[in-house]
CSV table of C-alpha atoms and ligand atoms in Angstrom, one decimal:
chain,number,residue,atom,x,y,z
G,1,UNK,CA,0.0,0.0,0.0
G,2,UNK,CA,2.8,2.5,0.8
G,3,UNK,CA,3.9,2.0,-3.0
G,4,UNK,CA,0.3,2.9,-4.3
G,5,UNK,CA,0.7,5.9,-2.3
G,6,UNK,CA,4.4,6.9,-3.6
G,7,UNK,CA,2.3,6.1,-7.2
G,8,UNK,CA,-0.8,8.3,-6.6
G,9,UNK,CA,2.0,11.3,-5.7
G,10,UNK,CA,3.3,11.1,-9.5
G,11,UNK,CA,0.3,10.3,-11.4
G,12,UNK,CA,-3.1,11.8,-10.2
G,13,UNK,CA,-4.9,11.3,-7.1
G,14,UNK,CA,-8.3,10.1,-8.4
G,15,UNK,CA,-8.0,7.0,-10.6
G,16,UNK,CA,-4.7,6.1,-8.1
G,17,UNK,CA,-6.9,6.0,-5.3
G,18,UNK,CA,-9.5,3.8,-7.1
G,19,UNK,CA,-6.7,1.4,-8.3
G,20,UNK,CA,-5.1,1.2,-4.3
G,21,UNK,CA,-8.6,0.1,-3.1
G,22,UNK,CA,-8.9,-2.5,-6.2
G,23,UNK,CA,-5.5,-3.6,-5.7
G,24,UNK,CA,-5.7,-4.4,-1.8
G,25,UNK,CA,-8.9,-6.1,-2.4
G,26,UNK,CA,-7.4,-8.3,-5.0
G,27,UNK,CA,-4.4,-8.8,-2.1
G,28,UNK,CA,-6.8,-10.2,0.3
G,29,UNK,CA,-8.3,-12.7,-2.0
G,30,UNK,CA,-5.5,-14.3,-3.2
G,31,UNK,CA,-1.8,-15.2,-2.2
G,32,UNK,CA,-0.8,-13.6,-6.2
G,33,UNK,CA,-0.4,-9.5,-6.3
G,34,UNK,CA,-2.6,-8.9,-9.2
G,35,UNK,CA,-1.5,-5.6,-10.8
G,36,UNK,CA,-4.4,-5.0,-14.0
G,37,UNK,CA,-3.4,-1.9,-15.7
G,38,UNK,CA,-7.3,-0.6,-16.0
G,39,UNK,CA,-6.5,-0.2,-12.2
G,40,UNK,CA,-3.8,2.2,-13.3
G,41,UNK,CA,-5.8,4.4,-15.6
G,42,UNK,CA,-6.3,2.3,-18.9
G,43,UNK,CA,-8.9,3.0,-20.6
G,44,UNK,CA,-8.9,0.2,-23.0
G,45,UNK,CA,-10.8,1.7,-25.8
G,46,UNK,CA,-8.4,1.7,-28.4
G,47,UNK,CA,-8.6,5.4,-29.1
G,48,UNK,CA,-6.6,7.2,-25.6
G,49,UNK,CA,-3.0,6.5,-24.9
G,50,UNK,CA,-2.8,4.0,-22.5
G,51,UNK,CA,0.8,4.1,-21.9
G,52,UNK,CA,1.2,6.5,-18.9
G,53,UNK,CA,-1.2,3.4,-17.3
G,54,UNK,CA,1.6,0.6,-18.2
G,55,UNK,CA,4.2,2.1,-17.0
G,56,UNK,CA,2.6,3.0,-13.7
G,57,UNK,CA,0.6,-1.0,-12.9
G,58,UNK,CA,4.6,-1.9,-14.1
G,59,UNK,CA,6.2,0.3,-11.6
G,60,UNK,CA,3.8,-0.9,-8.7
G,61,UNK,CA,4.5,-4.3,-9.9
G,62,UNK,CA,8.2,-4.5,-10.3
G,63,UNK,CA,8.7,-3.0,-7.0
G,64,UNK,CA,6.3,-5.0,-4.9
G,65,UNK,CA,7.4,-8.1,-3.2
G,66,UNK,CA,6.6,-12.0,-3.7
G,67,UNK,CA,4.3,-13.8,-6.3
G,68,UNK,CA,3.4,-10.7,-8.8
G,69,UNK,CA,1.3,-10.6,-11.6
G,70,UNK,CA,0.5,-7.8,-13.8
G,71,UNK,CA,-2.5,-8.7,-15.9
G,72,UNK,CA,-3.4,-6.9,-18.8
G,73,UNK,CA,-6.8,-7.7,-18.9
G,74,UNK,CA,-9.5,-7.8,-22.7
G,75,UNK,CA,-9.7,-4.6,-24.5
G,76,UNK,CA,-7.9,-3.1,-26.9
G,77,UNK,CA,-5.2,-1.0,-26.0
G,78,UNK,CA,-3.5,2.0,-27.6
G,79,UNK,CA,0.3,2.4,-26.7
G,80,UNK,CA,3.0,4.4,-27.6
G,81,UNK,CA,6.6,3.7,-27.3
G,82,UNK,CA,6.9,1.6,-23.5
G,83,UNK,CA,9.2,-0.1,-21.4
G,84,UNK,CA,9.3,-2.5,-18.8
G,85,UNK,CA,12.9,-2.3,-17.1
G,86,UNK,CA,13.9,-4.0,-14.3
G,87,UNK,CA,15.8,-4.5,-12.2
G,88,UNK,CA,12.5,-5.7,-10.0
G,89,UNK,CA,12.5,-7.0,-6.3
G,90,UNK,CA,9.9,-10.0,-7.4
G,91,UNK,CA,8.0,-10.0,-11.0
G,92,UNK,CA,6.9,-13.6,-11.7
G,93,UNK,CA,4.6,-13.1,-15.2
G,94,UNK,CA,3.0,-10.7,-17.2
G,95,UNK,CA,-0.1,-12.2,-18.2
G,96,UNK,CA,-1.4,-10.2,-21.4
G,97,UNK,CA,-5.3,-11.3,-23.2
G,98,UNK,CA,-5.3,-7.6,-24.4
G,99,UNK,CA,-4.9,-6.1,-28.1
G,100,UNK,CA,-2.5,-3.7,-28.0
G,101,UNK,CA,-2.1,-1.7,-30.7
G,102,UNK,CA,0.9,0.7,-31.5
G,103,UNK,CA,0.5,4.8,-32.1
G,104,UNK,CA,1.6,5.9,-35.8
G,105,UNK,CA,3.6,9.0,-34.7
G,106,UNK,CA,7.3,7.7,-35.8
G,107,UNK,CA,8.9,11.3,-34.6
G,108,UNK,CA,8.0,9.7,-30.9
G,109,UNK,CA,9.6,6.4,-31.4
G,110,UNK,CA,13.7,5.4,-30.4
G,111,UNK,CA,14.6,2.2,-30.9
G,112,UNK,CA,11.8,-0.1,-30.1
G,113,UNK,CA,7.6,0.1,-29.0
G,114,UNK,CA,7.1,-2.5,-26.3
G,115,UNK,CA,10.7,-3.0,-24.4
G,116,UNK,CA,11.6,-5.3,-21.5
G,117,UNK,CA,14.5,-5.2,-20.4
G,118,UNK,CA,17.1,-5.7,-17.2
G,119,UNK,CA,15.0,-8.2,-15.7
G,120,UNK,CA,15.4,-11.9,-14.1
G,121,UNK,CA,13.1,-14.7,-14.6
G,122,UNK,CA,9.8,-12.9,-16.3
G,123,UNK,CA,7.0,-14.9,-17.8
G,124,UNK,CA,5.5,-12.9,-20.8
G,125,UNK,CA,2.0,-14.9,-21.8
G,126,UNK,CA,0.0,-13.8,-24.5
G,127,UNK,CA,-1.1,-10.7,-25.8
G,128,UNK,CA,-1.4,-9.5,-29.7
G,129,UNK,CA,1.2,-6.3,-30.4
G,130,UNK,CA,-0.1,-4.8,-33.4
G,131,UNK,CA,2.6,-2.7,-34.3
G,132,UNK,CA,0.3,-1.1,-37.5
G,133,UNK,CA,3.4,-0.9,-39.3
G,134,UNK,CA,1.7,-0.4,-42.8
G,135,UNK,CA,2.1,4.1,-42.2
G,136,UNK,CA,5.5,3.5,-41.2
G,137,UNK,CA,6.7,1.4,-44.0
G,138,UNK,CA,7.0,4.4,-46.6
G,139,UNK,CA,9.6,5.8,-44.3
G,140,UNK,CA,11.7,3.1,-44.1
G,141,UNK,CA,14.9,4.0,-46.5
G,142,UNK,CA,16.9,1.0,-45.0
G,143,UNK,CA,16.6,-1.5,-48.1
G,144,UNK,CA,18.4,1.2,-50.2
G,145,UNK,CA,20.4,3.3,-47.8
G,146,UNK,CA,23.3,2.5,-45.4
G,147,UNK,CA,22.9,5.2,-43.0
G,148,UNK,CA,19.3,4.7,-42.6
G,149,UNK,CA,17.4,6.1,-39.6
G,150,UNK,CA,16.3,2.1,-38.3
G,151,UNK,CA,12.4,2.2,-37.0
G,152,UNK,CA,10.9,0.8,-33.8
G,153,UNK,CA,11.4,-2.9,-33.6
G,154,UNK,CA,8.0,-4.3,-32.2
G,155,UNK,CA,9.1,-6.0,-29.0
G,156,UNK,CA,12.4,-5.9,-27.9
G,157,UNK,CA,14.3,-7.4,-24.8
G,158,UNK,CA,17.3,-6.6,-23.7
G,159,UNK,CA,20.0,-7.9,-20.9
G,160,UNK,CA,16.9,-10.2,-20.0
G,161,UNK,CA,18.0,-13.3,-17.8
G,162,UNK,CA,16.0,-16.4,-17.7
G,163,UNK,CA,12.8,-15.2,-19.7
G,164,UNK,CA,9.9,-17.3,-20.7
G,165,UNK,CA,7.6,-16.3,-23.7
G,166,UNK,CA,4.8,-17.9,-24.6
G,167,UNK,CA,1.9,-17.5,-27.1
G,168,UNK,CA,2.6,-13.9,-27.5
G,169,UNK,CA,1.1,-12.4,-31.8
G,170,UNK,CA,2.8,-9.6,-33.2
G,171,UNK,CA,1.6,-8.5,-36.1
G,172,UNK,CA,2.5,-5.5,-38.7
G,173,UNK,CA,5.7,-4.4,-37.3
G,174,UNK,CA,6.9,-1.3,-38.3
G,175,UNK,CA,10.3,-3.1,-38.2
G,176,UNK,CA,11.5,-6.0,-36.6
G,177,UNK,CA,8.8,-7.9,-34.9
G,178,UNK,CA,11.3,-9.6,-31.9
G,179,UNK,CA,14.5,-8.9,-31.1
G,180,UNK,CA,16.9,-10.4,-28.1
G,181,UNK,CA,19.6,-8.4,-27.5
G,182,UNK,CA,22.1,-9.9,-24.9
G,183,UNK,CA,19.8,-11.9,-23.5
G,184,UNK,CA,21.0,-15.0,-21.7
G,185,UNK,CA,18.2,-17.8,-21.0
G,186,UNK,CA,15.5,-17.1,-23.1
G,187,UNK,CA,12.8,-19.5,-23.7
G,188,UNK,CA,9.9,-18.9,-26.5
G,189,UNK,CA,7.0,-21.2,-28.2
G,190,UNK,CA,3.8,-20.7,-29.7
G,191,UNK,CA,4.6,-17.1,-31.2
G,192,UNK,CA,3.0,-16.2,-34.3
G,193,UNK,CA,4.4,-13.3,-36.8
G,194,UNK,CA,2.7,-12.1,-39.1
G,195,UNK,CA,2.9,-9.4,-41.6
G,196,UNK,CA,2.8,-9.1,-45.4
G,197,UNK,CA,5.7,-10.5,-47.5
G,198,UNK,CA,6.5,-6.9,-49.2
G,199,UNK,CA,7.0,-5.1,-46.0
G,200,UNK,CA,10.4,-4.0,-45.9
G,201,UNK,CA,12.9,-4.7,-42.6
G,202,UNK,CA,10.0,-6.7,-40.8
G,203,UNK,CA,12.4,-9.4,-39.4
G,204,UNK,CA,10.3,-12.1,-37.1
G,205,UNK,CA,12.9,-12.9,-34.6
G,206,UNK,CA,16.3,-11.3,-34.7
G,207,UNK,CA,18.7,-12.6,-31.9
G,208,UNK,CA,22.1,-11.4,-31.2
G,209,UNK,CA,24.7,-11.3,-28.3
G,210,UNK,CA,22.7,-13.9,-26.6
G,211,UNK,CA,23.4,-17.4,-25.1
G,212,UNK,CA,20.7,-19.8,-24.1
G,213,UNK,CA,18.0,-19.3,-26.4
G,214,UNK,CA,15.2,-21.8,-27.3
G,215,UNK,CA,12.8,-20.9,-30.2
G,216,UNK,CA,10.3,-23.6,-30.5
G,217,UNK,CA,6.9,-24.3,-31.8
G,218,UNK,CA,5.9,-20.8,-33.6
G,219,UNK,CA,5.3,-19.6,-36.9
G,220,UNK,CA,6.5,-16.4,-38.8
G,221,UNK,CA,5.2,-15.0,-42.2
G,222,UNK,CA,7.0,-11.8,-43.0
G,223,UNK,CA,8.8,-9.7,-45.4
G,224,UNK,CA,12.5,-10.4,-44.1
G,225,UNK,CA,13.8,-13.2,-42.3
G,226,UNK,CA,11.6,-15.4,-40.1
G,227,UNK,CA,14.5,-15.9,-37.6
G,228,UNK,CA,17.6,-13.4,-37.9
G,229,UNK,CA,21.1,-15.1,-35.7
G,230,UNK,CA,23.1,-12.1,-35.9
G,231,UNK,CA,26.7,-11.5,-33.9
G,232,UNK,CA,27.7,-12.5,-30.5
G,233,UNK,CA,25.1,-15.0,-30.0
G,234,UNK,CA,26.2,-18.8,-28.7
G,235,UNK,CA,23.7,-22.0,-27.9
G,236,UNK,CA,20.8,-20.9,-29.9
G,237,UNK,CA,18.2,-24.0,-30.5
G,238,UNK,CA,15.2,-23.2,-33.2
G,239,UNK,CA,12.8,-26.1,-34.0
G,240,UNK,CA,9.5,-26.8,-34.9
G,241,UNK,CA,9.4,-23.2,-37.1
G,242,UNK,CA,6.8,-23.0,-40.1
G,243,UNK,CA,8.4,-20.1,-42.1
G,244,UNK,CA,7.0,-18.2,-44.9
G,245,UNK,CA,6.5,-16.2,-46.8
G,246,UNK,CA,9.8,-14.5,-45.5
G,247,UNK,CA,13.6,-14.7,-46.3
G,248,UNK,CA,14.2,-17.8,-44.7
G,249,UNK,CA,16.2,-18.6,-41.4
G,250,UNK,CA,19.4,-16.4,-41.8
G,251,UNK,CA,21.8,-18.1,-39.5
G,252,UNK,CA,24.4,-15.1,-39.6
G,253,UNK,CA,22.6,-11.9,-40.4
G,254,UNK,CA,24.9,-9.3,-41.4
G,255,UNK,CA,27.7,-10.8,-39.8
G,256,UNK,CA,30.6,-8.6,-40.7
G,257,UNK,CA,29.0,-5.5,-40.8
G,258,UNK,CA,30.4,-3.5,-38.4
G,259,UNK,CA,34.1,-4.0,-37.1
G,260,UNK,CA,32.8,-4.6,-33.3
G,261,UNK,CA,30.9,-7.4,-34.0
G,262,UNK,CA,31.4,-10.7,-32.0
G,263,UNK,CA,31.7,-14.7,-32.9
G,264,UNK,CA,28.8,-16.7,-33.8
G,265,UNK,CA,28.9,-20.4,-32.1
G,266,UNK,CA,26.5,-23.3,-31.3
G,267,UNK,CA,23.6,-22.8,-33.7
G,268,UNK,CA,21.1,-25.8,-34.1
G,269,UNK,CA,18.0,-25.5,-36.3
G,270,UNK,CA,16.2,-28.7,-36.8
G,271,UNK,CA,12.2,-29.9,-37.3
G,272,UNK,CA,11.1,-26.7,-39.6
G,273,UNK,CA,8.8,-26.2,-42.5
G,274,UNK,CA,9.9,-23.4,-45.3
G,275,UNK,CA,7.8,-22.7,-47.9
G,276,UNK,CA,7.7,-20.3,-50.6
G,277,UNK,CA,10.4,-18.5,-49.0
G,278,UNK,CA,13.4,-16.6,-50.9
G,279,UNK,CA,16.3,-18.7,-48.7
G,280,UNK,CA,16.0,-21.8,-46.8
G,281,UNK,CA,18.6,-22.1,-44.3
G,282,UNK,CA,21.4,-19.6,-45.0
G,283,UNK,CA,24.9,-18.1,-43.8
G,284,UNK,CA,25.6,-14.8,-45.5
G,285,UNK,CA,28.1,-12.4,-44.4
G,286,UNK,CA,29.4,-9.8,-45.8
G,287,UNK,CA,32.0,-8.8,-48.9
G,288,UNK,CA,34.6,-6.4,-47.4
G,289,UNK,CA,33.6,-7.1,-43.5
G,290,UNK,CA,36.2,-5.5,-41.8
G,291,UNK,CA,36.0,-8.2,-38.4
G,292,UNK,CA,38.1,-11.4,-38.2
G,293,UNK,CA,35.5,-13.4,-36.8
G,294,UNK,CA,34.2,-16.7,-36.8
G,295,UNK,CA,30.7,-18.2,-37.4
G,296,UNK,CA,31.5,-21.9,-36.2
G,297,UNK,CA,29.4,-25.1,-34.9
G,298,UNK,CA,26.3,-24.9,-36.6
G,299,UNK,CA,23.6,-27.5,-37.8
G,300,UNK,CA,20.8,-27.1,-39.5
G,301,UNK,CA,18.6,-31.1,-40.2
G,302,UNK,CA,15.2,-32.3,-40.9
G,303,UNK,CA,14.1,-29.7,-42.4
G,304,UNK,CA,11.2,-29.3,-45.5
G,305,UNK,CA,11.5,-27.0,-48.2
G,306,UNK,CA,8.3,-26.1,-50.2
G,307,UNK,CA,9.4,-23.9,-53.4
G,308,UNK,CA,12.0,-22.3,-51.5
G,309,UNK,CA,14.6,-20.1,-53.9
G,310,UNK,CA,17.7,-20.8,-51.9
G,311,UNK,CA,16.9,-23.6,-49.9
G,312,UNK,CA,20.8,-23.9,-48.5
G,313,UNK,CA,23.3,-21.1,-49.0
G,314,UNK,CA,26.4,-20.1,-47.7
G,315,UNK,CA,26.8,-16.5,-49.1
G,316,UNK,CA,29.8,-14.6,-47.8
G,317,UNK,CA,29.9,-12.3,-50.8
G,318,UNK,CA,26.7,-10.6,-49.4
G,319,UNK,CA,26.1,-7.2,-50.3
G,320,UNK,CA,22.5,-5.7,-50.8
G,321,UNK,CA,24.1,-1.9,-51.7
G,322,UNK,CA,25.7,-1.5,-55.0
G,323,UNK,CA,28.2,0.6,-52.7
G,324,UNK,CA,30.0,-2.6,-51.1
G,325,UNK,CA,33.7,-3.3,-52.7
G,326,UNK,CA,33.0,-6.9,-53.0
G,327,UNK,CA,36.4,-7.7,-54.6
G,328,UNK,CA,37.6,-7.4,-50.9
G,329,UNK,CA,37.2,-11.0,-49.6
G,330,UNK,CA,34.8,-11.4,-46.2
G,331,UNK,CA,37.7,-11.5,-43.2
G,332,UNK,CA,34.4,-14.3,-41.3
G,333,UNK,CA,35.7,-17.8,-41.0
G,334,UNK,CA,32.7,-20.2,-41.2
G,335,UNK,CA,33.7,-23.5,-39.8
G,336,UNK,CA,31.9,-27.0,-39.0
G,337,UNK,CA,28.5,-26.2,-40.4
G,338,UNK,CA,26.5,-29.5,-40.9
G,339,UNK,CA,23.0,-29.9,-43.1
G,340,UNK,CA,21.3,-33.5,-42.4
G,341,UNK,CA,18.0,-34.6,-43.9
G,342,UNK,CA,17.2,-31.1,-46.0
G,343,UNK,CA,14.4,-32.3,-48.3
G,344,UNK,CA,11.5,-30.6,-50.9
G,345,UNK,CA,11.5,-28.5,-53.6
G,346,UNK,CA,14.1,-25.5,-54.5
G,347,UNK,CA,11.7,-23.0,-56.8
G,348,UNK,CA,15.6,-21.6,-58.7
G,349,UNK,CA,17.9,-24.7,-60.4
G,350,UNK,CA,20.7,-23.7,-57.6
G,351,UNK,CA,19.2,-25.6,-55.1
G,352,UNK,CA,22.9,-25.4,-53.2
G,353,UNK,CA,25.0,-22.8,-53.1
G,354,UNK,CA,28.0,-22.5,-51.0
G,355,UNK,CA,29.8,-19.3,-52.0
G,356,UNK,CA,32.8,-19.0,-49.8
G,357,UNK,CA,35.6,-15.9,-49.0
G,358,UNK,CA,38.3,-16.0,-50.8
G,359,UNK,CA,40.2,-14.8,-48.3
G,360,UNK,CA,39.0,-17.6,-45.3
G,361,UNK,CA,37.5,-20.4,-47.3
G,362,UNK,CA,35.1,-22.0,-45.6
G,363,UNK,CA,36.4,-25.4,-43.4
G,364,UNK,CA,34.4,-28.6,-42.4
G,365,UNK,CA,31.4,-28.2,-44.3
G,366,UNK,CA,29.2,-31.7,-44.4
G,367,UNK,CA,26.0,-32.3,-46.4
G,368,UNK,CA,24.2,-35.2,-45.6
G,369,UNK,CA,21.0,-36.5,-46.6
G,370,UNK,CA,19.9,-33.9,-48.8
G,371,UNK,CA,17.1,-34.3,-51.4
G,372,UNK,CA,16.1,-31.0,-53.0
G,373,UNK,CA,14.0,-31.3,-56.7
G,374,UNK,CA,13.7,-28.4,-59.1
G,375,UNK,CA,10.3,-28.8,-60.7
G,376,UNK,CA,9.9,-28.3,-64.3
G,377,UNK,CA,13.9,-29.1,-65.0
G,378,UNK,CA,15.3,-32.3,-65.2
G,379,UNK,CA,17.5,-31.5,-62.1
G,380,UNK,CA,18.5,-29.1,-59.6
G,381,UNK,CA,22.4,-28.2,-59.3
G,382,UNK,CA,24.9,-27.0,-56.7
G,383,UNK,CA,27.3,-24.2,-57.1
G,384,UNK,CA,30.7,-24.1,-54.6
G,385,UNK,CA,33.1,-21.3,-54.3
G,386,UNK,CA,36.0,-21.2,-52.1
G,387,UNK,CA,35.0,-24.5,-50.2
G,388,UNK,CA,35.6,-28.5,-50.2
G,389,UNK,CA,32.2,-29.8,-48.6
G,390,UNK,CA,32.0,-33.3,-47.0
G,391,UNK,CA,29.1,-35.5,-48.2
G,392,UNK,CA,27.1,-38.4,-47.4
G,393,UNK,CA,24.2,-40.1,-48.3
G,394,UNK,CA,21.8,-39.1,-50.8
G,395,UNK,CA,22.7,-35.6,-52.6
G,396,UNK,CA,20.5,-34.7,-55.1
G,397,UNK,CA,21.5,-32.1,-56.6
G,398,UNK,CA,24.6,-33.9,-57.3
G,399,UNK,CA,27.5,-32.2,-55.1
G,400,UNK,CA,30.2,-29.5,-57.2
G,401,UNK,CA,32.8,-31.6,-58.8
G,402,UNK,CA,36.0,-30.0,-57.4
F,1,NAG,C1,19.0,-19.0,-15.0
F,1,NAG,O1,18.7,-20.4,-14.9
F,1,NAG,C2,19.8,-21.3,-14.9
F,1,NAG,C3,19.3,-22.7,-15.0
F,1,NAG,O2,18.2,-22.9,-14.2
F,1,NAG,C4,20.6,-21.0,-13.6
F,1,NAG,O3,21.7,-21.8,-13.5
F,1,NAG,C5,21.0,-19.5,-13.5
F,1,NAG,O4,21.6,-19.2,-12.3
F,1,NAG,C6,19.8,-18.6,-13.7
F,1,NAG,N1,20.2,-17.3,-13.9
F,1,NAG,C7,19.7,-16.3,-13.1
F,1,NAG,C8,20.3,-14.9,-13.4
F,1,NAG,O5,18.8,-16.5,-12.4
F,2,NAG,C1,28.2,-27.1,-30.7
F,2,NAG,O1,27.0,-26.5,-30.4
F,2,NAG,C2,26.1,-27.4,-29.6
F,2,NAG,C3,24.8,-26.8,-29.6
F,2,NAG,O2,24.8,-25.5,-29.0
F,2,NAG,C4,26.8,-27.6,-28.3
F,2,NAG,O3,26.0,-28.5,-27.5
F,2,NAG,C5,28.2,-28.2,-28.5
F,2,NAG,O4,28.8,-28.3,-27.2
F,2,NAG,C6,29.0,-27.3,-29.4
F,2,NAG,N1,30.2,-28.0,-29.7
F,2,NAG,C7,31.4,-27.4,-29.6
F,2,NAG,C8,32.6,-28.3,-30.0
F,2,NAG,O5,31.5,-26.3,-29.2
């Protein structure tokens, strides 16, 4: 009660008191501190800005003590930019069955629209973020322009320990729907991502400088990449994905971007369906990355393609601006990557490419088990660079001839 009171001082003493008495009663009834934020001034009618009630039921709740709930209760909910930071005494879960639904007014926008961040052992559950990205999409100059200005990323957590998410929708991101950055423990399942397949940037899950993290058991149709492994990241597990439309499950992102950037190590992605997606399971970094780094220990098996244009590539000539000297050769050393049981249907006749630096070619590369048909030709091909792969088992396309 104390805390209500230090709340009612900052944020209006006529709801606040309304919300103290609710909230006590709630105590009484139950050994869980419920914290709803229509306690804390939401409205819930999709039209006022909720946010100032978020971040007040999220103050009151990261600072009380013992089993803590903040509940975000039906309704649909209009939220600017917010963020749930820690570091809290006790927060257990976040329970969200609300719709909440993103303002358009970018000028008011950093980095990301719903943040959590700096805190140990949450439970996120549920919710849909509709980031209502399709205003925002217009603005975004990044598929052409370096030095872009990057827009929100939907959800975003950051230095989060031991996190649990489960059956949370995001939908229409103005950029990335997900992203974990340095995050260690992280588990998600049932998350579904949607948006359509020309919206520019709109990433499903981008992960990177993180250790621990389980995907499992979600679905992402998107314009970019369903699932983005960018630098820094080790022990990353993805399974049970259905992917597309999208750009695949880009196992390096950018690597090699920026000069700063950190190894990539321990990547397994295994029991996912692509389909209709422009890469299957790829590795790009990029032509003249200025980083000696490596990208090492990765495996990607049983995995379905469905009309996939790349279904495996290893791309480390990547380079999306025509401004990239590509004759300089990637400094990223890729190193025991394995593909086991890849099988389906490539949509282009390179079903496997494995374009390697010049500069670091590409070490203990093993392709087993891997059955990929090109429809409509009499059969699909593999293209190598740079690289002596390691097969076994069935290959079709036939391997490069070295
Ligand atoms: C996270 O969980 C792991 C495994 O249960 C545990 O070893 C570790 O101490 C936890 N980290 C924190 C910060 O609670
Ligand atoms: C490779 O990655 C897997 C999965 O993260 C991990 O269990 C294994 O220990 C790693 N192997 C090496 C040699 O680092």
């Amino acid at each position: 009660m104390t805390l209500m009171v230090r709340y009612c001082f900052f944020l209006g003493i006529t709801w606040c008191l309304f919300a103290a008495v609710t909230e006590g009663g709630g105590q009484q009834s139950s050994a869980r501190r419920y914290f709803d934020v229509k306690n804390f001034g939401a409205r819930a009618n999709g039209k006022t800005d909720d946010s100032k009630a978020f971040m007040a039921a999220w103050a009151a709740a990261c600072h009380s003590t013992g089993n803590v709930r903040l509940v975000v209760s039906k309704g649909t909910y209009l939220l600017g930019p917010v963020s749930f930071r820690g570091p809290c005494r006790f927060v257990s879960s976040l329970t969200f069955q609300g719709y909440l639904k993103a303002t358009t007014n970018l000028g008011s926008y950093r980095d990301s629209w719903v943040e959590f961040g700096w805190v140990n052992r949450l439970i996120l559950t549920g919710g849909i973020f509709d980031g209502q990205g399709a205003s925002a999409w217009p603005h975004n100059t990044c598929p052409k322009n370096w030095n872009c200005k990057l827009l929100p990323t939907s959800i975003k957590f950051v230095s989060m320990t031991n996190t649990t998410v489960k059956g949370i929708t995001s939908l229409n991101s103005k950029f990335f729907h997900v992203a974990l950055v340095g995050c260690k423990g992280f588990r998600g399942s049932g998350i579904r991502i949607s948006a359509p397949a020309n919206s520019p940037n709109t990433d499903g899950i981008h992960i990177e400088q993180s250790q621990d993290v389980t995907i499992q058991q979600s679905s992402v149709s998107t314009g970019d990449d369903c699932i983005s492994i960018g630098q820094g990241n080790s022990r990353i597990t993805i399974s049970g994905i259905t992917c597309g439309p999208g750009h695949g499950i880009s196992s390096v992102g950018s690597l090699g971007k920026y000069a700063y950037e950190k190894d990539v190590r321990g990547l397994v992605v295994r029991n996912s369906i692509l389909s209709g997606t422009a890469n299957g399971v790829r590795i790009k970094t990029w032509a003249n990355s200025p980083g000696a780094i490596v990208a090492a220990n990765m495996t990607f098996e049983n995995i379905v393609m469905n009309n996939v244009a790349n279904p495996i590539i290893i791309d480390q000539l990547y380079c999306p601006y025509a401004s990239c000297a590509s004759s300089v050769p990637s400094l990223v050393r890729i190193s025991d990557i394995s593909f086991k049981n890849i099988r389906g249907t490539s949509a282009t006749p390179v079903a496997v490419m494995l374009r390697c630096s010049h500069g670091t070619p590409c070490k203990n590369v093993r392709l087993q088990d891997v059955h990929l048909d090109h429809p409509g030709r009499l059969r699909s091909s593999s293209t190598c660079m740079n690289i002596k792969a390691i097969y076994s088992g069935t290959q079709i396309p036939p391997p490069c001839s070295v």
